[in-house]
PDB file of C-alpha atoms in Angstrom:
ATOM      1  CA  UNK A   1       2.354 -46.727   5.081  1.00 63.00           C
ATOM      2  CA  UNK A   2       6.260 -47.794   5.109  1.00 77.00           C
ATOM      3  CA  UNK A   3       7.557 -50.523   7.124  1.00 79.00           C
ATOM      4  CA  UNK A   4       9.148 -47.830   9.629  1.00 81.00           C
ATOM      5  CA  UNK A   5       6.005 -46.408  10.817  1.00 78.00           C
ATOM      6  CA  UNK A   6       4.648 -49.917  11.428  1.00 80.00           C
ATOM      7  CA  UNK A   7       8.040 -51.095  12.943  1.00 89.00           C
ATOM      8  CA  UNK A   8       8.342 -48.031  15.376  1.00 87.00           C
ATOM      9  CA  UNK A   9       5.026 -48.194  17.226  1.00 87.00           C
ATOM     10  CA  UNK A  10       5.633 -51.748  17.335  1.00 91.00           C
ATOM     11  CA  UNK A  11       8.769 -51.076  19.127  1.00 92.00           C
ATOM     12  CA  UNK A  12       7.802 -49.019  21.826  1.00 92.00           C
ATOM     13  CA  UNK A  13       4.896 -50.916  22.403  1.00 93.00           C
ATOM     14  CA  UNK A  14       7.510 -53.292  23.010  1.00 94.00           C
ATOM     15  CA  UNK A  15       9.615 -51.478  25.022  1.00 94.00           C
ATOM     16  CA  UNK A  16       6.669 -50.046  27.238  1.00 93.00           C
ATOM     17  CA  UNK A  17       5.858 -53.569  27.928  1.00 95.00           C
ATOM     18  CA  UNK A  18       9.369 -54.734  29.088  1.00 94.00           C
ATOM     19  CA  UNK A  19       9.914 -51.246  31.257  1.00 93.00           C
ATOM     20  CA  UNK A  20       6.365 -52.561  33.142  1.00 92.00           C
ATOM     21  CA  UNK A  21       7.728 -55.959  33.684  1.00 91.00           C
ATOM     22  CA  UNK A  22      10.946 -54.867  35.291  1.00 89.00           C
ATOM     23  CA  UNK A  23      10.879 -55.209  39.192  1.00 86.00           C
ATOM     24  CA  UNK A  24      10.984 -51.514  39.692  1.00 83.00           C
ATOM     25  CA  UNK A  25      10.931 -51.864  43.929  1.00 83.00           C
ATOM     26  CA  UNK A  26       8.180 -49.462  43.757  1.00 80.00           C
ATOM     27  CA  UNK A  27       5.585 -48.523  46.610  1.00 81.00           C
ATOM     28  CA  UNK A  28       2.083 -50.630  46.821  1.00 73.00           C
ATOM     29  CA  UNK A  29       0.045 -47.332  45.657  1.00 73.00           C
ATOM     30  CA  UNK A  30       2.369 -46.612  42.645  1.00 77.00           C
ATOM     31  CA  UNK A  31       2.829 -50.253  41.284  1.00 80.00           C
ATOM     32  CA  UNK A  32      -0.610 -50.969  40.014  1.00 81.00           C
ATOM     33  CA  UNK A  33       0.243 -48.115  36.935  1.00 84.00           C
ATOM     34  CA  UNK A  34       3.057 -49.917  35.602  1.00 90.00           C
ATOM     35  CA  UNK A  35       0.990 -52.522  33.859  1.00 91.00           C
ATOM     36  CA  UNK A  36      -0.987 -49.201  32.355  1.00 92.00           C
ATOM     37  CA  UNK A  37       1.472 -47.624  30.717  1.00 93.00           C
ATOM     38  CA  UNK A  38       2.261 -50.015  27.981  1.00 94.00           C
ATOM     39  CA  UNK A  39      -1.876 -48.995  27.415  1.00 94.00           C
ATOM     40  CA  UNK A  40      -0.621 -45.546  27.337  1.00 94.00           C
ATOM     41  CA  UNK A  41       1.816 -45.774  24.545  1.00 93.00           C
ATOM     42  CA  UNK A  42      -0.684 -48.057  22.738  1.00 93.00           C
ATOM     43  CA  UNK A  43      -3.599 -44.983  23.370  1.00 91.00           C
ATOM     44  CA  UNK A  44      -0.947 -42.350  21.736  1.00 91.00           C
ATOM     45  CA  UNK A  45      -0.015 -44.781  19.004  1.00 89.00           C
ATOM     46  CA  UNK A  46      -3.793 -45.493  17.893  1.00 88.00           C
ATOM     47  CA  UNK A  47      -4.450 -41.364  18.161  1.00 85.00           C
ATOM     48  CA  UNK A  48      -1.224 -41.241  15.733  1.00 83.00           C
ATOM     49  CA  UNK A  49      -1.434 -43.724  13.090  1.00 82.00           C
ATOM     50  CA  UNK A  50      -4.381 -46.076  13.691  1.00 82.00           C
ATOM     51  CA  UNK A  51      -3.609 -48.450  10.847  1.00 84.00           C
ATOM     52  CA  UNK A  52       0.311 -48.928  12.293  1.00 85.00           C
ATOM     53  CA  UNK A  53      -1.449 -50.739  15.706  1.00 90.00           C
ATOM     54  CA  UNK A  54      -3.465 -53.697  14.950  1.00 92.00           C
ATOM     55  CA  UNK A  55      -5.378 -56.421  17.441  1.00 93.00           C
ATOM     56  CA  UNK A  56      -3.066 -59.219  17.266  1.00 94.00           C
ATOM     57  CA  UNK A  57      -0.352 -56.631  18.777  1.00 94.00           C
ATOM     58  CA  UNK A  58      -2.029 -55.252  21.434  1.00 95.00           C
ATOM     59  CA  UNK A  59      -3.152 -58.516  22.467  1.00 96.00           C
ATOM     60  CA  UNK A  60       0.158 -59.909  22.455  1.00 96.00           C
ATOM     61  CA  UNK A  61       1.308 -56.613  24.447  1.00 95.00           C
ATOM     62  CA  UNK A  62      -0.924 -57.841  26.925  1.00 94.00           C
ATOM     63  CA  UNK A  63      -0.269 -61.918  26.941  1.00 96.00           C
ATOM     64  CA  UNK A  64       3.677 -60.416  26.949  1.00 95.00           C
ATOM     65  CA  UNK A  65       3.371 -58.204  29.956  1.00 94.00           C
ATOM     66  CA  UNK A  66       1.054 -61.831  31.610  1.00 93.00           C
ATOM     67  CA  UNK A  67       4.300 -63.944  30.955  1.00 94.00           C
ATOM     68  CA  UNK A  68       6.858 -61.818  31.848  1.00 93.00           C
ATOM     69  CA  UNK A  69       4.464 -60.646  35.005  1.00 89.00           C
ATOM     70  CA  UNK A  70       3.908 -64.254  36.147  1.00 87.00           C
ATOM     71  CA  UNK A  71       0.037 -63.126  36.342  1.00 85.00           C
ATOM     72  CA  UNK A  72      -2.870 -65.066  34.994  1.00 90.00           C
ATOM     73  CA  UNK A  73      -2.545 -65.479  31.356  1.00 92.00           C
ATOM     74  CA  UNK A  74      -4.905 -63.721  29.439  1.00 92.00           C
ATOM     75  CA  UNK A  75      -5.461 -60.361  32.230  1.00 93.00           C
ATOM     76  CA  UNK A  76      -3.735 -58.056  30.726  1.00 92.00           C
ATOM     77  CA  UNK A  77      -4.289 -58.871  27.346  1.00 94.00           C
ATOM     78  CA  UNK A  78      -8.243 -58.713  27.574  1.00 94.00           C
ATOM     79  CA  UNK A  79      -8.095 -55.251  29.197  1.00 94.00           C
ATOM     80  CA  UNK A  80      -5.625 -54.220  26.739  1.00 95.00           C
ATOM     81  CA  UNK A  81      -8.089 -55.146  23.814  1.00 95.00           C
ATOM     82  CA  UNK A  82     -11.212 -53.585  25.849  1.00 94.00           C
ATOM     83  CA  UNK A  83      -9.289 -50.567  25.681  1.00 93.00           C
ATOM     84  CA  UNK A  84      -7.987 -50.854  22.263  1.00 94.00           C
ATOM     85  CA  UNK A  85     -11.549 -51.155  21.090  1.00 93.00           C
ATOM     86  CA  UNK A  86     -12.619 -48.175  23.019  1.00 90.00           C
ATOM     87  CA  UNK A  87      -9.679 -46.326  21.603  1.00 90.00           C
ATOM     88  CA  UNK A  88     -10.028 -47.034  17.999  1.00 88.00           C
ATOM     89  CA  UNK A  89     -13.717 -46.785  18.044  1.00 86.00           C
ATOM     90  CA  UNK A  90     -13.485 -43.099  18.897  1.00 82.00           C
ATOM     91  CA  UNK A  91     -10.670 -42.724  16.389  1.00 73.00           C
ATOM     92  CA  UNK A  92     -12.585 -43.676  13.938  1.00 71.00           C
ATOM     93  CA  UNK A  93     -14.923 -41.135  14.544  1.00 70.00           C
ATOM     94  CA  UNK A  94     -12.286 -38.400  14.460  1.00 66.00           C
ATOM     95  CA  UNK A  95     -11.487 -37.633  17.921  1.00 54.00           C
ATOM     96  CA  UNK A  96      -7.948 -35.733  17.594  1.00 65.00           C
ATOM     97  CA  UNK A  97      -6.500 -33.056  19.636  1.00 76.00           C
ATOM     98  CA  UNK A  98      -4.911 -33.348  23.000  1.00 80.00           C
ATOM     99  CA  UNK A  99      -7.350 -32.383  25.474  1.00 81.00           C
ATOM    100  CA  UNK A 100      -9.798 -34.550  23.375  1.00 83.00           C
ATOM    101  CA  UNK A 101      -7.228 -37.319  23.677  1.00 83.00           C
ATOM    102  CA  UNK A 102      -7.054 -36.718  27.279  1.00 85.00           C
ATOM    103  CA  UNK A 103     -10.967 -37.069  27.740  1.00 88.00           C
ATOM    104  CA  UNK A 104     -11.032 -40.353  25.846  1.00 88.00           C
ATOM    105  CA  UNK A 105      -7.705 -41.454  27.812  1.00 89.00           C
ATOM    106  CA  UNK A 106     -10.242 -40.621  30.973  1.00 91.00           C
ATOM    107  CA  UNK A 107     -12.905 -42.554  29.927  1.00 92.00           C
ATOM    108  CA  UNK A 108     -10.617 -45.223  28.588  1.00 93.00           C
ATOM    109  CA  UNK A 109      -8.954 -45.742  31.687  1.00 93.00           C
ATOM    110  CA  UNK A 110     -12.453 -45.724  33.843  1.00 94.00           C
ATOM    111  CA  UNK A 111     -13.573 -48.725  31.747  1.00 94.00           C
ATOM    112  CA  UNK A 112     -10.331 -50.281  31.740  1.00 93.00           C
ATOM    113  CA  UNK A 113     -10.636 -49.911  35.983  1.00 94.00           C
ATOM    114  CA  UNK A 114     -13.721 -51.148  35.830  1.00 95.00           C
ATOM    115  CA  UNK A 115     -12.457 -54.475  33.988  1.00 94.00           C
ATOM    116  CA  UNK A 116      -9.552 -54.745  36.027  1.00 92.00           C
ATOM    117  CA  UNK A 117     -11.974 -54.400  39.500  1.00 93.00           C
ATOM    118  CA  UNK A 118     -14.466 -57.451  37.726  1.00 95.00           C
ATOM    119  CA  UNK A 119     -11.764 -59.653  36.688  1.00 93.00           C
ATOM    120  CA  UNK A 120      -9.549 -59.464  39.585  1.00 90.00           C
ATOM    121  CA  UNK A 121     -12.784 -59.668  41.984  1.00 93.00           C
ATOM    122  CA  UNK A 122     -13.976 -62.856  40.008  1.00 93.00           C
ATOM    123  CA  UNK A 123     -10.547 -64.129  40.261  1.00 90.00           C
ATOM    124  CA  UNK A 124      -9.951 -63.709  43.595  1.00 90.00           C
ATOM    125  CA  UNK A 125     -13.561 -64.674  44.569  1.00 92.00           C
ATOM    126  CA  UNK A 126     -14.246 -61.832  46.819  1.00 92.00           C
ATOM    127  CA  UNK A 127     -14.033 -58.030  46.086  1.00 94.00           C
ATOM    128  CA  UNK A 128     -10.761 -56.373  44.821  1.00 89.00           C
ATOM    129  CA  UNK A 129      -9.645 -52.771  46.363  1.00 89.00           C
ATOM    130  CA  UNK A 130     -10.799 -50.405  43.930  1.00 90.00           C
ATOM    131  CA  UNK A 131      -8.310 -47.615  45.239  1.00 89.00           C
ATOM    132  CA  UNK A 132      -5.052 -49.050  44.017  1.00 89.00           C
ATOM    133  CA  UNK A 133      -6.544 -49.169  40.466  1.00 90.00           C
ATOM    134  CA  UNK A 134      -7.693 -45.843  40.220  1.00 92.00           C
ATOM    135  CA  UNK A 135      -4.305 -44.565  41.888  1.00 91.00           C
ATOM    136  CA  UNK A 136      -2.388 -46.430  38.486  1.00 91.00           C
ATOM    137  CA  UNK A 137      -5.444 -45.003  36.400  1.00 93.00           C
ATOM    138  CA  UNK A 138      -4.550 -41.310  37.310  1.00 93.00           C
ATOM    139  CA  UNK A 139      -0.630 -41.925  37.224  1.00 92.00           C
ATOM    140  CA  UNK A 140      -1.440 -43.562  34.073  1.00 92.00           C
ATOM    141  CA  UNK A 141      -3.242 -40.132  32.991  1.00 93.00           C
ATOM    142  CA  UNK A 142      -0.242 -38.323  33.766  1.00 93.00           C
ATOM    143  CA  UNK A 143       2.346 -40.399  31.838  1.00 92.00           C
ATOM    144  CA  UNK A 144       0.039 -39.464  29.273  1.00 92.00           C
ATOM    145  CA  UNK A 145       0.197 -36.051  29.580  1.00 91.00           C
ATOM    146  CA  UNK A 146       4.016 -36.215  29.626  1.00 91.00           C
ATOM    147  CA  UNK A 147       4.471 -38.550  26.656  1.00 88.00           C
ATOM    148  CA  UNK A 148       1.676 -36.246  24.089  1.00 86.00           C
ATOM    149  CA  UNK A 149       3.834 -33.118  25.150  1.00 85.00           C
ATOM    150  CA  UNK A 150       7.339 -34.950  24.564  1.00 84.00           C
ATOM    151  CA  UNK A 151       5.650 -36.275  21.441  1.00 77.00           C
ATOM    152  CA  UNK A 152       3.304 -34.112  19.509  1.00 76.00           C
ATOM    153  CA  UNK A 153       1.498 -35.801  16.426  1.00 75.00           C
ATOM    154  CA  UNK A 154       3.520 -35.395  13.188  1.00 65.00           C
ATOM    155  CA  UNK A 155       1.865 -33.778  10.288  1.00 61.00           C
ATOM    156  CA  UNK A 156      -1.476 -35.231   9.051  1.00 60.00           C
ATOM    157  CA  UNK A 157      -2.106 -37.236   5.171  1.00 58.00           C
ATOM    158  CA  UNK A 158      -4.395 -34.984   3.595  1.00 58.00           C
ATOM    159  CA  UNK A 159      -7.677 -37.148   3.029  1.00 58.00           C
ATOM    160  CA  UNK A 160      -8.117 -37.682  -0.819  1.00 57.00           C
ATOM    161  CA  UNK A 161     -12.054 -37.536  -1.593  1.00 60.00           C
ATOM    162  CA  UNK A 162     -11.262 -39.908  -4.052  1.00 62.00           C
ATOM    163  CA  UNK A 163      -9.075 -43.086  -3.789  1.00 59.00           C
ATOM    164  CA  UNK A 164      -8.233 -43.384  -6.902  1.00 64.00           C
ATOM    165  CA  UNK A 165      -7.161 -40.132  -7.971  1.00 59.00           C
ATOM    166  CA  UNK A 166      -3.322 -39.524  -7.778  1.00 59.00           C
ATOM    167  CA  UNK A 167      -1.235 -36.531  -8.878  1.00 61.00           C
ATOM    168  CA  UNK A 168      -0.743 -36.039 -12.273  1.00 59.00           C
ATOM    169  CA  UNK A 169      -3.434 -38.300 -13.168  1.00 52.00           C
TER     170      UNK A 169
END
């Protein structure tokens, strides 16, 4: 793996997570799926190159988007991992494809809902509206959509049966 395909996902992780901190002006039912798309572009990165998104930046996607948010520290960045560990648990078992990277997105975001309802509910000490949350989680579904069609997946590393075979060996 070159530096360039780690630096790249890197970067628009890091750019997703400054576009969701800007003050946008945007409508109560729209605002709660800014936070999500940062998620998004980590979701597409993992189904691309798994190896080029590790923990430590997804969790410090999340503690990023806290700081520059002014929310409580550590929000964002555990439902960022939850979902990172959803994500690259499926990956591993060779989920590819778009509509099967849809699905997972699906179930992705219906955990990462769930989170968000629990946390903010035990934060708040009384129960959280549940329909902002799934508004983002479906807007959040769409950017999706929009960003695998702009983006398709590059060509695939054939899988080598054995490691330590190499041409012209």
């Amino acid at each position: 793996m070159t530096v360039l395909s780690r630096i790249v996902p890197a970067g628009l992780i890091l750019l997703a997570v400054l576009l969701a901190a800007l003050p946008w002006g945007l409508p109560a039912e729209i605002a709660p799926a800014l936070p999500l798309l940062p998620y998004v572009v980590i979701h597409v990165m993992i189904e691309r190159q798994p190896a080029a998104v590790p923990d430590w930046l997804v969790f410090l996607a999340g503690l990023a988007l806290d700081v520059l948010g002014q929310g409580p520290l550590g929000y964002w960045a555990l439902v960022y991992l939850v979902g990172f560990v959803c994500v690259r648990s499926a990956s591993e078992l060779g989920v590819a494809g778009f509509v099967r990277g849809t699905v997972l997105l699906a179930s992705t975001l219906a955990a990462l809902v769930l989170v968000q309802w629990l946390v903010t509910s035990i934060y708040r000490v009384h129960l959280a509206a549940i329909g902002p949350l799934l508004a983002g989680a479906a807007i959040a579904l769409v950017a999706y959509a929009v960003i695998a069609v702009l983006f398709p997946p590059g060509p695939r590393e054939t899988q080598r049966s054995n490691g330590r075979l190499a041409r012209g060996v």
